[in-house]
Amino acid sequence: MTGPLTKSELRELKRRNREAVANVVEAHAGDLLRASFGMGLKEVDAEELVSETFATFLDVLDRFEGRSSVRTFLFGILYRKALERGRKRSRELATDPIDQVFESRFNVFGRWSKPPQGPEEEVLSQETARLIGECLDGLTPSQRAAFHLKEVEHESSASICNILGVSDTNLRVILFRSRIKLRECLEKKWRERN
Amino acid sequence: MLFNCQKYSTGASRGEFEEASGWTRFINRVHLAVCRHCALFTRQMRMLGDAVRRLAGVSVDEAKLAPFKERLVARLTEDDPRR
């Protein structure tokens, strides 16, 4: 049950038919839980958020109308709830200090004046994964959500814009800031270790 | 764009090269062949994705997922006077 719902599936879900509900939970609960952890939630809070997401999904099925995929619709509900929880604005601010940090690395000719540092080899270790977990906490909720949807869930840019309710231009800014912040954070932690 | 590292790294971070034309991809390859700093930057961008996928891969405990799904289905389908 990953694409649009059939009329029959929609009808059964509205009736809260156990088999229909079990099918949609089976198809999507794991991904939603992973996305909740990706937002930095602990297990109890993540499970509660996913539970609320499915409950809301069943309550607003009339609004679904099969326009988007079930997955996109569920992710949209999840991230709206996650951002409401933190009482943080989902809209990206016009400026972010990381923009200046990034610019300061280049001279007027666009060449690196402060080149990137860090491991030359792609050392994919538990240590790097742990460090990035710490660095993710430095992202705004919308930056964290966009980065997770892009890199972990492999959602298209159009789908992410739909889920987060942002324009394509805004999404590019959000992804830029998330990647630069993470890279800067990791470089700092690598330097501190070595 | 050929030797403008700031434009290259900005574009790469914004995801602007995902659907780039053949010409843009060629120019970028030439740039990365001559600029070791941008080459390292590009590798580090890939590392970010690999590391966060690794982190996400171990975030969900499969042993706990099945009982969670069962509890969820039970909660969503418990007797509802509206039905």
PDB file of C-alpha atoms in Angstrom:
ATOM      1  CA  MET A   1       0.000   0.000   0.000  1.00  0.00           C
ATOM      2  CA  THR A   2       2.508   2.613  -1.108  1.00  0.00           C
ATOM      3  CA  GLY A   3       0.734   4.402  -3.969  1.00  0.00           C
ATOM      4  CA  PRO A   4      -2.706   5.951  -4.183  1.00  0.00           C
ATOM      5  CA  LEU A   5      -5.489   4.101  -2.368  1.00  0.00           C
ATOM      6  CA  THR A   6      -8.216   2.309  -4.264  1.00  0.00           C
ATOM      7  CA  LYS A   7     -11.825   3.257  -3.456  1.00  0.00           C
ATOM      8  CA  SER A   8     -12.247  -0.063  -1.717  1.00  0.00           C
ATOM      9  CA  GLU A   9      -9.128   0.435   0.462  1.00  0.00           C
ATOM     10  CA  LEU A  10     -10.274   3.946   1.305  1.00  0.00           C
ATOM     11  CA  ARG A  11     -13.699   2.673   2.306  1.00  0.00           C
ATOM     12  CA  GLU A  12     -12.248  -0.077   4.504  1.00  0.00           C
ATOM     13  CA  LEU A  13      -9.861   2.347   6.199  1.00  0.00           C
ATOM     14  CA  LYS A  14     -12.723   4.744   6.966  1.00  0.00           C
ATOM     15  CA  ARG A  15     -14.513   1.815   8.597  1.00  0.00           C
ATOM     16  CA  ARG A  16     -11.297   1.123  10.548  1.00  0.00           C
ATOM     17  CA  ASN A  17     -11.307  -2.398   9.147  1.00  0.00           C
ATOM     18  CA  ARG A  18      -8.538  -4.187  11.003  1.00  0.00           C
ATOM     19  CA  GLU A  19      -6.941  -5.780   7.961  1.00  0.00           C
ATOM     20  CA  ALA A  20      -6.913  -2.508   6.001  1.00  0.00           C
ATOM     21  CA  VAL A  21      -5.405  -0.620   8.956  1.00  0.00           C
ATOM     22  CA  ALA A  22      -2.851  -3.380   9.527  1.00  0.00           C
ATOM     23  CA  ASN A  23      -1.783  -3.183   5.863  1.00  0.00           C
ATOM     24  CA  VAL A  24      -1.099   0.550   5.962  1.00  0.00           C
ATOM     25  CA  VAL A  25       0.676   0.255   9.326  1.00  0.00           C
ATOM     26  CA  GLU A  26       2.802  -2.616   8.040  1.00  0.00           C
ATOM     27  CA  ALA A  27       3.751  -0.654   4.927  1.00  0.00           C
ATOM     28  CA  HIS A  28       4.702   2.620   6.604  1.00  0.00           C
ATOM     29  CA  ALA A  29       5.234   2.404  10.381  1.00  0.00           C
ATOM     30  CA  GLY A  30       8.917   1.460  10.102  1.00  0.00           C
ATOM     31  CA  ASP A  31       9.759   4.384   7.805  1.00  0.00           C
ATOM     32  CA  LEU A  32       7.810   6.839   9.970  1.00  0.00           C
ATOM     33  CA  LEU A  33       9.553   5.589  13.093  1.00  0.00           C
ATOM     34  CA  ARG A  34      12.949   5.955  11.431  1.00  0.00           C
ATOM     35  CA  ALA A  35      12.013   9.499  10.354  1.00  0.00           C
ATOM     36  CA  SER A  36      10.993  10.319  13.939  1.00  0.00           C
ATOM     37  CA  PHE A  37      14.347   9.084  15.245  1.00  0.00           C
ATOM     38  CA  GLY A  38      15.931  11.151  12.480  1.00  0.00           C
ATOM     39  CA  MET A  39      14.269  14.194  14.043  1.00  0.00           C
ATOM     40  CA  GLY A  40      16.091  13.431  17.282  1.00  0.00           C
ATOM     41  CA  LEU A  41      13.137  11.964  19.173  1.00  0.00           C
ATOM     42  CA  LYS A  42      13.670   9.256  21.759  1.00  0.00           C
ATOM     43  CA  GLU A  43      11.848   5.922  21.482  1.00  0.00           C
ATOM     44  CA  VAL A  44       8.768   6.755  23.587  1.00  0.00           C
ATOM     45  CA  ASP A  45       8.212  10.123  21.894  1.00  0.00           C
ATOM     46  CA  ALA A  46       8.869   8.672  18.430  1.00  0.00           C
ATOM     47  CA  GLU A  47       6.290   5.906  18.946  1.00  0.00           C
ATOM     48  CA  GLU A  48       3.768   8.422  20.238  1.00  0.00           C
ATOM     49  CA  LEU A  49       4.336  10.683  17.219  1.00  0.00           C
ATOM     50  CA  VAL A  50       3.902   7.799  14.783  1.00  0.00           C
ATOM     51  CA  SER A  51       0.780   6.683  16.595  1.00  0.00           C
ATOM     52  CA  GLU A  52      -0.694  10.202  16.408  1.00  0.00           C
ATOM     53  CA  THR A  53       0.242  10.381  12.739  1.00  0.00           C
ATOM     54  CA  PHE A  54      -1.724   7.266  11.856  1.00  0.00           C
ATOM     55  CA  ALA A  55      -4.659   8.372  14.000  1.00  0.00           C
ATOM     56  CA  THR A  56      -4.776  11.724  12.207  1.00  0.00           C
ATOM     57  CA  PHE A  57      -4.419   9.992   8.836  1.00  0.00           C
ATOM     58  CA  LEU A  58      -7.519   7.901   9.531  1.00  0.00           C
ATOM     59  CA  ASP A  59      -9.405  10.973  10.770  1.00  0.00           C
ATOM     60  CA  VAL A  60      -8.673  13.039   7.651  1.00  0.00           C
ATOM     61  CA  LEU A  61      -9.067  10.376   4.998  1.00  0.00           C
ATOM     62  CA  ASP A  62     -11.744  12.457   3.288  1.00  0.00           C
ATOM     63  CA  ARG A  63      -9.113  15.109   2.649  1.00  0.00           C
ATOM     64  CA  PHE A  64      -6.673  12.584   1.220  1.00  0.00           C
ATOM     65  CA  GLU A  65      -8.721  11.974  -1.922  1.00  0.00           C
ATOM     66  CA  GLY A  66      -5.875   9.898  -3.382  1.00  0.00           C
ATOM     67  CA  ARG A  67      -4.065  12.957  -4.738  1.00  0.00           C
ATOM     68  CA  SER A  68      -0.688  11.969  -3.436  1.00  0.00           C
ATOM     69  CA  SER A  69       0.801   8.691  -2.338  1.00  0.00           C
ATOM     70  CA  VAL A  70      -0.080   7.388   1.117  1.00  0.00           C
ATOM     71  CA  ARG A  71       3.606   7.599   2.036  1.00  0.00           C
ATOM     72  CA  THR A  72       3.894  11.297   1.102  1.00  0.00           C
ATOM     73  CA  PHE A  73       0.657  12.104   2.924  1.00  0.00           C
ATOM     74  CA  LEU A  74       1.788  10.297   6.079  1.00  0.00           C
ATOM     75  CA  PHE A  75       5.203  11.960   6.036  1.00  0.00           C
ATOM     76  CA  GLY A  76       3.492  15.326   5.656  1.00  0.00           C
ATOM     77  CA  ILE A  77       1.354  14.697   8.750  1.00  0.00           C
ATOM     78  CA  LEU A  78       4.352  13.404  10.705  1.00  0.00           C
ATOM     79  CA  TYR A  79       6.597  16.370  10.010  1.00  0.00           C
ATOM     80  CA  ARG A  80       3.839  18.931  10.643  1.00  0.00           C
ATOM     81  CA  LYS A  81       3.209  17.326  14.027  1.00  0.00           C
ATOM     82  CA  ALA A  82       6.936  17.081  14.801  1.00  0.00           C
ATOM     83  CA  LEU A  83       7.479  20.759  14.019  1.00  0.00           C
ATOM     84  CA  GLU A  84       4.381  21.769  16.039  1.00  0.00           C
ATOM     85  CA  ARG A  85       5.664  19.782  18.994  1.00  0.00           C
ATOM     86  CA  GLY A  86       8.896  21.739  19.086  1.00  0.00           C
ATOM     87  CA  ARG A  87       6.904  24.967  18.601  1.00  0.00           C
ATOM     88  CA  LYS A  88       9.515  25.831  16.027  1.00  0.00           C
ATOM     89  CA  ARG A  89       8.741  27.568  12.759  1.00  0.00           C
ATOM     90  CA  SER A  90       9.012  25.352   9.732  1.00  0.00           C
ATOM     91  CA  ARG A  91       9.814  28.282   7.501  1.00  0.00           C
ATOM     92  CA  GLU A  92      13.529  28.765   6.926  1.00  0.00           C
ATOM     93  CA  LEU A  93      14.850  32.169   8.008  1.00  0.00           C
ATOM     94  CA  ALA A  94      16.205  34.574   5.415  1.00  0.00           C
ATOM     95  CA  THR A  95      19.677  34.456   6.920  1.00  0.00           C
ATOM     96  CA  ASP A  96      21.568  31.856   8.891  1.00  0.00           C
ATOM     97  CA  PRO A  97      25.053  32.351  10.388  1.00  0.00           C
ATOM     98  CA  ILE A  98      26.274  29.305   8.454  1.00  0.00           C
ATOM     99  CA  ASP A  99      25.900  31.299   5.220  1.00  0.00           C
ATOM    100  CA  GLN A 100      28.635  33.680   6.378  1.00  0.00           C
ATOM    101  CA  VAL A 101      30.801  30.827   7.679  1.00  0.00           C
ATOM    102  CA  PHE A 102      30.689  29.195   4.253  1.00  0.00           C
ATOM    103  CA  GLU A 103      31.392  32.433   2.377  1.00  0.00           C
ATOM    104  CA  SER A 104      34.388  33.183   4.564  1.00  0.00           C
ATOM    105  CA  ARG A 105      36.101  30.078   3.193  1.00  0.00           C
ATOM    106  CA  PHE A 106      36.512  31.645  -0.292  1.00  0.00           C
ATOM    107  CA  ASN A 107      38.447  34.591  -1.675  1.00  0.00           C
ATOM    108  CA  VAL A 108      37.002  37.209  -4.038  1.00  0.00           C
ATOM    109  CA  PHE A 109      37.837  34.989  -7.011  1.00  0.00           C
ATOM    110  CA  GLY A 110      35.765  32.112  -5.662  1.00  0.00           C
ATOM    111  CA  ARG A 111      38.819  29.989  -4.797  1.00  0.00           C
ATOM    112  CA  TRP A 112      39.230  28.298  -1.432  1.00  0.00           C
ATOM    113  CA  SER A 113      41.029  30.516   1.073  1.00  0.00           C
ATOM    114  CA  LYS A 114      40.242  28.090   3.903  1.00  0.00           C
ATOM    115  CA  PRO A 115      40.003  24.692   2.173  1.00  0.00           C
ATOM    116  CA  PRO A 116      38.043  21.836   3.716  1.00  0.00           C
ATOM    117  CA  GLN A 117      39.951  19.632   6.160  1.00  0.00           C
ATOM    118  CA  GLY A 118      39.147  16.132   7.296  1.00  0.00           C
ATOM    119  CA  PRO A 119      39.870  12.521   6.450  1.00  0.00           C
ATOM    120  CA  GLU A 120      41.030  11.856   2.908  1.00  0.00           C
ATOM    121  CA  GLU A 121      39.626   8.361   2.969  1.00  0.00           C
ATOM    122  CA  GLU A 122      35.931   7.625   3.157  1.00  0.00           C
ATOM    123  CA  VAL A 123      36.183   6.154   6.600  1.00  0.00           C
ATOM    124  CA  LEU A 124      32.723   4.829   7.159  1.00  0.00           C
ATOM    125  CA  SER A 125      32.969   3.894  10.786  1.00  0.00           C
ATOM    126  CA  GLN A 126      30.745   3.759  13.799  1.00  0.00           C
ATOM    127  CA  GLU A 127      32.689   6.772  15.034  1.00  0.00           C
ATOM    128  CA  THR A 128      31.662   8.904  12.048  1.00  0.00           C
ATOM    129  CA  ALA A 129      28.045   7.833  12.415  1.00  0.00           C
ATOM    130  CA  ARG A 130      28.187   8.720  16.118  1.00  0.00           C
ATOM    131  CA  LEU A 131      29.725  12.114  15.394  1.00  0.00           C
ATOM    132  CA  ILE A 132      27.118  12.934  12.783  1.00  0.00           C
ATOM    133  CA  GLY A 133      24.440  12.041  15.323  1.00  0.00           C
ATOM    134  CA  GLU A 134      25.847  14.794  17.549  1.00  0.00           C
ATOM    135  CA  CYS A 135      26.075  17.217  14.637  1.00  0.00           C
ATOM    136  CA  LEU A 136      22.454  16.619  13.577  1.00  0.00           C
ATOM    137  CA  ASP A 137      21.376  18.239  16.855  1.00  0.00           C
ATOM    138  CA  GLY A 138      22.795  21.512  15.513  1.00  0.00           C
ATOM    139  CA  LEU A 139      20.337  21.620  12.600  1.00  0.00           C
ATOM    140  CA  THR A 140      16.972  23.337  12.712  1.00  0.00           C
ATOM    141  CA  PRO A 141      13.997  20.943  12.592  1.00  0.00           C
ATOM    142  CA  SER A 142      13.263  21.756   8.959  1.00  0.00           C
ATOM    143  CA  GLN A 143      16.937  21.298   7.983  1.00  0.00           C
ATOM    144  CA  ARG A 144      17.005  17.978   9.792  1.00  0.00           C
ATOM    145  CA  ALA A 145      13.750  16.854   8.183  1.00  0.00           C
ATOM    146  CA  ALA A 146      14.834  17.835   4.655  1.00  0.00           C
ATOM    147  CA  PHE A 147      18.239  16.167   5.030  1.00  0.00           C
ATOM    148  CA  HIS A 148      16.685  12.940   6.336  1.00  0.00           C
ATOM    149  CA  LEU A 149      14.059  12.816   3.586  1.00  0.00           C
ATOM    150  CA  LYS A 150      16.695  13.412   0.918  1.00  0.00           C
ATOM    151  CA  GLU A 151      19.553  11.224   2.125  1.00  0.00           C
ATOM    152  CA  VAL A 152      17.800   8.428   4.042  1.00  0.00           C
ATOM    153  CA  GLU A 153      14.346   8.160   2.513  1.00  0.00           C
ATOM    154  CA  HIS A 154      15.610   9.138  -0.997  1.00  0.00           C
ATOM    155  CA  GLU A 155      12.536  11.267  -1.591  1.00  0.00           C
ATOM    156  CA  SER A 156      12.541  13.463  -4.681  1.00  0.00           C
ATOM    157  CA  SER A 157      12.814  17.215  -4.251  1.00  0.00           C
ATOM    158  CA  ALA A 158       9.222  17.632  -5.447  1.00  0.00           C
ATOM    159  CA  SER A 159       8.002  15.161  -2.842  1.00  0.00           C
ATOM    160  CA  ILE A 160       9.998  16.830  -0.048  1.00  0.00           C
ATOM    161  CA  CYS A 161       8.561  20.230  -1.026  1.00  0.00           C
ATOM    162  CA  ASN A 162       5.094  18.697  -0.780  1.00  0.00           C
ATOM    163  CA  ILE A 163       5.787  17.058   2.585  1.00  0.00           C
ATOM    164  CA  LEU A 164       7.359  20.106   4.218  1.00  0.00           C
ATOM    165  CA  GLY A 165       5.219  22.695   2.476  1.00  0.00           C
ATOM    166  CA  VAL A 166       8.171  24.630   1.042  1.00  0.00           C
ATOM    167  CA  SER A 167       9.080  25.893  -2.412  1.00  0.00           C
ATOM    168  CA  ASP A 168      11.838  24.307  -4.500  1.00  0.00           C
ATOM    169  CA  THR A 169      14.049  27.381  -3.984  1.00  0.00           C
ATOM    170  CA  ASN A 170      13.482  27.256  -0.241  1.00  0.00           C
ATOM    171  CA  LEU A 171      14.311  23.545  -0.172  1.00  0.00           C
ATOM    172  CA  ARG A 172      17.643  24.126  -1.928  1.00  0.00           C
ATOM    173  CA  VAL A 173      18.544  26.709   0.729  1.00  0.00           C
ATOM    174  CA  ILE A 174      17.497  24.335   3.527  1.00  0.00           C
ATOM    175  CA  LEU A 175      19.576  21.458   2.089  1.00  0.00           C
ATOM    176  CA  PHE A 176      22.559  23.760   1.507  1.00  0.00           C
ATOM    177  CA  ARG A 177      22.516  24.924   5.119  1.00  0.00           C
ATOM    178  CA  SER A 178      22.046  21.409   6.505  1.00  0.00           C
ATOM    179  CA  ARG A 179      24.975  20.002   4.500  1.00  0.00           C
ATOM    180  CA  ILE A 180      27.331  22.888   5.233  1.00  0.00           C
ATOM    181  CA  LYS A 181      26.481  22.856   8.949  1.00  0.00           C
ATOM    182  CA  LEU A 182      27.089  19.108   9.156  1.00  0.00           C
ATOM    183  CA  ARG A 183      30.362  19.317   7.244  1.00  0.00           C
ATOM    184  CA  GLU A 184      31.625  22.207   9.376  1.00  0.00           C
ATOM    185  CA  CYS A 185      30.610  20.379  12.549  1.00  0.00           C
ATOM    186  CA  LEU A 186      32.287  17.137  11.489  1.00  0.00           C
ATOM    187  CA  GLU A 187      35.485  18.941  10.462  1.00  0.00           C
ATOM    188  CA  LYS A 188      35.636  20.599  13.868  1.00  0.00           C
ATOM    189  CA  LYS A 189      35.152  17.280  15.656  1.00  0.00           C
ATOM    190  CA  TRP A 190      37.755  15.534  13.473  1.00  0.00           C
ATOM    191  CA  ARG A 191      40.240  18.312  14.231  1.00  0.00           C
ATOM    192  CA  GLU A 192      39.573  18.016  17.968  1.00  0.00           C
ATOM    193  CA  ARG A 193      40.236  14.280  17.858  1.00  0.00           C
ATOM    194  CA  ASN A 194      43.495  14.536  15.887  1.00  0.00           C
TER     195      ASN A 194
ATOM    196  CA  MET B   1      32.306  28.084 -13.331  1.00  0.00           C
ATOM    197  CA  LEU B   2      35.342  26.020 -14.402  1.00  0.00           C
ATOM    198  CA  PHE B   3      37.626  27.172 -11.600  1.00  0.00           C
ATOM    199  CA  ASN B   4      35.120  28.829  -9.304  1.00  0.00           C
ATOM    200  CA  CYS B   5      35.214  26.622  -6.257  1.00  0.00           C
ATOM    201  CA  GLN B   6      32.583  28.617  -4.410  1.00  0.00           C
ATOM    202  CA  LYS B   7      30.063  28.198  -7.217  1.00  0.00           C
ATOM    203  CA  TYR B   8      30.832  24.525  -7.529  1.00  0.00           C
ATOM    204  CA  SER B   9      30.591  23.744  -3.800  1.00  0.00           C
ATOM    205  CA  THR B  10      27.480  25.900  -3.410  1.00  0.00           C
ATOM    206  CA  GLY B  11      25.797  24.120  -6.297  1.00  0.00           C
ATOM    207  CA  ALA B  12      26.803  20.704  -4.987  1.00  0.00           C
ATOM    208  CA  SER B  13      25.440  21.501  -1.513  1.00  0.00           C
ATOM    209  CA  ARG B  14      22.160  22.829  -2.914  1.00  0.00           C
ATOM    210  CA  GLY B  15      21.693  19.655  -4.968  1.00  0.00           C
ATOM    211  CA  GLU B  16      21.761  21.624  -8.201  1.00  0.00           C
ATOM    212  CA  PHE B  17      23.778  19.022 -10.085  1.00  0.00           C
ATOM    213  CA  GLU B  18      21.395  16.122  -9.548  1.00  0.00           C
ATOM    214  CA  GLU B  19      19.747  16.661 -12.901  1.00  0.00           C
ATOM    215  CA  ALA B  20      22.582  18.539 -14.547  1.00  0.00           C
ATOM    216  CA  SER B  21      23.114  18.553 -18.300  1.00  0.00           C
ATOM    217  CA  GLY B  22      25.904  16.482 -19.824  1.00  0.00           C
ATOM    218  CA  TRP B  23      27.967  19.632 -20.346  1.00  0.00           C
ATOM    219  CA  THR B  24      27.655  20.699 -16.695  1.00  0.00           C
ATOM    220  CA  ARG B  25      28.607  17.216 -15.528  1.00  0.00           C
ATOM    221  CA  PHE B  26      31.650  17.295 -17.811  1.00  0.00           C
ATOM    222  CA  ILE B  27      32.741  20.716 -16.536  1.00  0.00           C
ATOM    223  CA  ASN B  28      32.332  19.524 -12.947  1.00  0.00           C
ATOM    224  CA  ARG B  29      34.419  16.402 -13.629  1.00  0.00           C
ATOM    225  CA  VAL B  30      37.205  18.558 -15.073  1.00  0.00           C
ATOM    226  CA  HIS B  31      36.998  20.868 -12.057  1.00  0.00           C
ATOM    227  CA  LEU B  32      37.230  17.967  -9.610  1.00  0.00           C
ATOM    228  CA  ALA B  33      40.180  16.516 -11.528  1.00  0.00           C
ATOM    229  CA  VAL B  34      42.191  19.710 -11.075  1.00  0.00           C
ATOM    230  CA  CYS B  35      40.944  20.927  -7.684  1.00  0.00           C
ATOM    231  CA  ARG B  36      41.786  18.592  -4.801  1.00  0.00           C
ATOM    232  CA  HIS B  37      39.937  20.812  -2.313  1.00  0.00           C
ATOM    233  CA  CYS B  38      36.629  20.535  -4.176  1.00  0.00           C
ATOM    234  CA  ALA B  39      37.291  16.827  -4.684  1.00  0.00           C
ATOM    235  CA  LEU B  40      37.649  16.422  -0.909  1.00  0.00           C
ATOM    236  CA  PHE B  41      34.551  18.553  -0.338  1.00  0.00           C
ATOM    237  CA  THR B  42      32.598  16.293  -2.709  1.00  0.00           C
ATOM    238  CA  ARG B  43      33.791  13.148  -0.949  1.00  0.00           C
ATOM    239  CA  GLN B  44      32.800  14.655   2.378  1.00  0.00           C
ATOM    240  CA  MET B  45      29.314  15.457   1.049  1.00  0.00           C
ATOM    241  CA  ARG B  46      28.957  11.783   0.142  1.00  0.00           C
ATOM    242  CA  MET B  47      30.238  10.787   3.573  1.00  0.00           C
ATOM    243  CA  LEU B  48      27.507  12.837   5.227  1.00  0.00           C
ATOM    244  CA  GLY B  49      24.859  10.863   3.380  1.00  0.00           C
ATOM    245  CA  ASP B  50      26.565   7.515   4.054  1.00  0.00           C
ATOM    246  CA  ALA B  51      26.992   8.282   7.769  1.00  0.00           C
ATOM    247  CA  VAL B  52      23.407   9.416   8.318  1.00  0.00           C
ATOM    248  CA  ARG B  53      22.088   6.380   6.430  1.00  0.00           C
ATOM    249  CA  ARG B  54      24.239   4.172   8.628  1.00  0.00           C
ATOM    250  CA  LEU B  55      22.878   5.913  11.715  1.00  0.00           C
ATOM    251  CA  ALA B  56      19.286   5.545  10.452  1.00  0.00           C
ATOM    252  CA  GLY B  57      19.864   1.910   9.600  1.00  0.00           C
ATOM    253  CA  VAL B  58      20.477   1.013  13.210  1.00  0.00           C
ATOM    254  CA  SER B  59      17.933   3.405  14.690  1.00  0.00           C
ATOM    255  CA  VAL B  60      14.912   1.098  14.422  1.00  0.00           C
ATOM    256  CA  ASP B  61      15.116  -2.055  16.530  1.00  0.00           C
ATOM    257  CA  GLU B  62      13.457  -4.699  14.365  1.00  0.00           C
ATOM    258  CA  ALA B  63      12.713  -6.819  17.433  1.00  0.00           C
ATOM    259  CA  LYS B  64      10.601  -3.999  18.878  1.00  0.00           C
ATOM    260  CA  LEU B  65       8.993  -2.957  15.596  1.00  0.00           C
ATOM    261  CA  ALA B  66       6.594  -5.896  15.215  1.00  0.00           C
ATOM    262  CA  PRO B  67       5.012  -5.568  18.696  1.00  0.00           C
ATOM    263  CA  PHE B  68       4.798  -1.788  18.197  1.00  0.00           C
ATOM    264  CA  LYS B  69       2.865  -2.301  14.959  1.00  0.00           C
ATOM    265  CA  GLU B  70       0.487  -4.719  16.713  1.00  0.00           C
ATOM    266  CA  ARG B  71      -0.183  -2.257  19.544  1.00  0.00           C
ATOM    267  CA  LEU B  72      -0.708   0.490  16.987  1.00  0.00           C
ATOM    268  CA  VAL B  73      -3.249  -1.499  14.966  1.00  0.00           C
ATOM    269  CA  ALA B  74      -5.090  -2.450  18.156  1.00  0.00           C
ATOM    270  CA  ARG B  75      -5.235   1.176  19.261  1.00  0.00           C
ATOM    271  CA  LEU B  76      -6.419   2.414  15.850  1.00  0.00           C
ATOM    272  CA  THR B  77      -9.156  -0.207  15.519  1.00  0.00           C
ATOM    273  CA  GLU B  78     -10.456  -0.321  19.100  1.00  0.00           C
ATOM    274  CA  ASP B  79     -14.202  -0.054  19.384  1.00  0.00           C
ATOM    275  CA  ASP B  80     -15.334   3.263  18.015  1.00  0.00           C
ATOM    276  CA  PRO B  81     -18.987   4.301  18.567  1.00  0.00           C
ATOM    277  CA  ARG B  82     -18.833   6.271  15.312  1.00  0.00           C
ATOM    278  CA  ARG B  83     -18.517   3.054  13.275  1.00  0.00           C
TER     279      ARG B  83
END
